[in-house]
XYZ file of C-alpha atoms in Angstrom:
72
model
C 13.838 -11.039 -7.498
C 11.842 -11.137 -4.312
C 10.757 -8.437 -1.962
C 12.960 -9.760 0.799
C 9.901 -11.050 2.649
C 10.458 -14.598 3.947
C 6.789 -15.484 3.463
C 6.513 -14.009 -0.045
C 5.040 -17.203 -1.597
C 2.395 -17.119 1.122
C 1.567 -13.494 0.280
C 1.317 -14.267 -3.428
C -0.944 -17.296 -2.945
C -3.294 -16.058 -0.235
C -4.457 -12.673 -1.422
C -5.812 -11.353 -4.670
C -5.566 -7.677 -3.765
C -2.728 -5.627 -2.322
C -3.187 -1.883 -2.115
C -0.543 0.474 -0.728
C -1.727 3.847 0.507
C 0.428 6.825 1.372
C 0.258 10.611 1.277
C 2.616 13.148 -0.252
C 3.548 14.640 3.125
C 3.380 11.413 5.137
C 6.501 10.653 7.178
C 6.402 7.130 5.651
C 6.224 8.476 2.075
C 9.799 7.714 1.005
C 9.607 4.217 2.529
C 6.353 3.491 0.718
C 7.859 4.746 -2.549
C 10.836 2.410 -2.066
C 8.535 -0.531 -1.292
C 6.398 0.220 -4.336
C 9.495 0.292 -6.579
C 10.573 -3.098 -5.244
C 7.100 -4.507 -5.842
C 7.092 -3.230 -9.433
C 10.585 -4.627 -10.113
C 9.609 -8.036 -8.742
C 6.318 -8.154 -10.640
C 4.328 -8.317 -7.415
C 0.705 -7.423 -8.285
C -0.541 -4.405 -6.364
C -2.094 -0.987 -6.600
C -0.470 2.154 -5.234
C -2.466 5.180 -4.099
C -0.863 8.515 -3.170
C -3.126 11.048 -1.482
C -2.510 14.746 -0.928
C -1.640 15.845 2.589
C -0.018 13.908 5.373
C -0.466 11.081 7.850
C -3.889 12.343 8.921
C -7.271 10.884 9.871
C -8.948 12.227 6.740
C -6.579 10.110 4.644
C -7.085 7.051 6.839
C -10.849 7.397 6.456
C -10.662 7.930 2.677
C -8.286 4.977 2.282
C -10.494 2.720 4.397
C -13.577 3.667 2.375
C -11.667 3.019 -0.859
C -10.415 -0.373 0.302
C -13.823 -1.521 1.566
C -15.353 -0.707 -1.813
C -12.675 -2.799 -3.515
C -13.360 -5.916 -1.446
C -17.171 -5.852 -1.526
């Protein structure tokens, strides 16, 4: 079962790290939860991080700092 992404094989072969970030009050929250469920069902390797709060700069900054630490 794929994610419905035409380039899924490309995604699987090109990257070793996929991290999804969202926040509990983010207006994208339910969409990110649905995407994460599809990724789990399809066995797509990823990490999922849910922060408190909403779609705010403090979350963007925290998520960026987290991601940079993961890649270096």
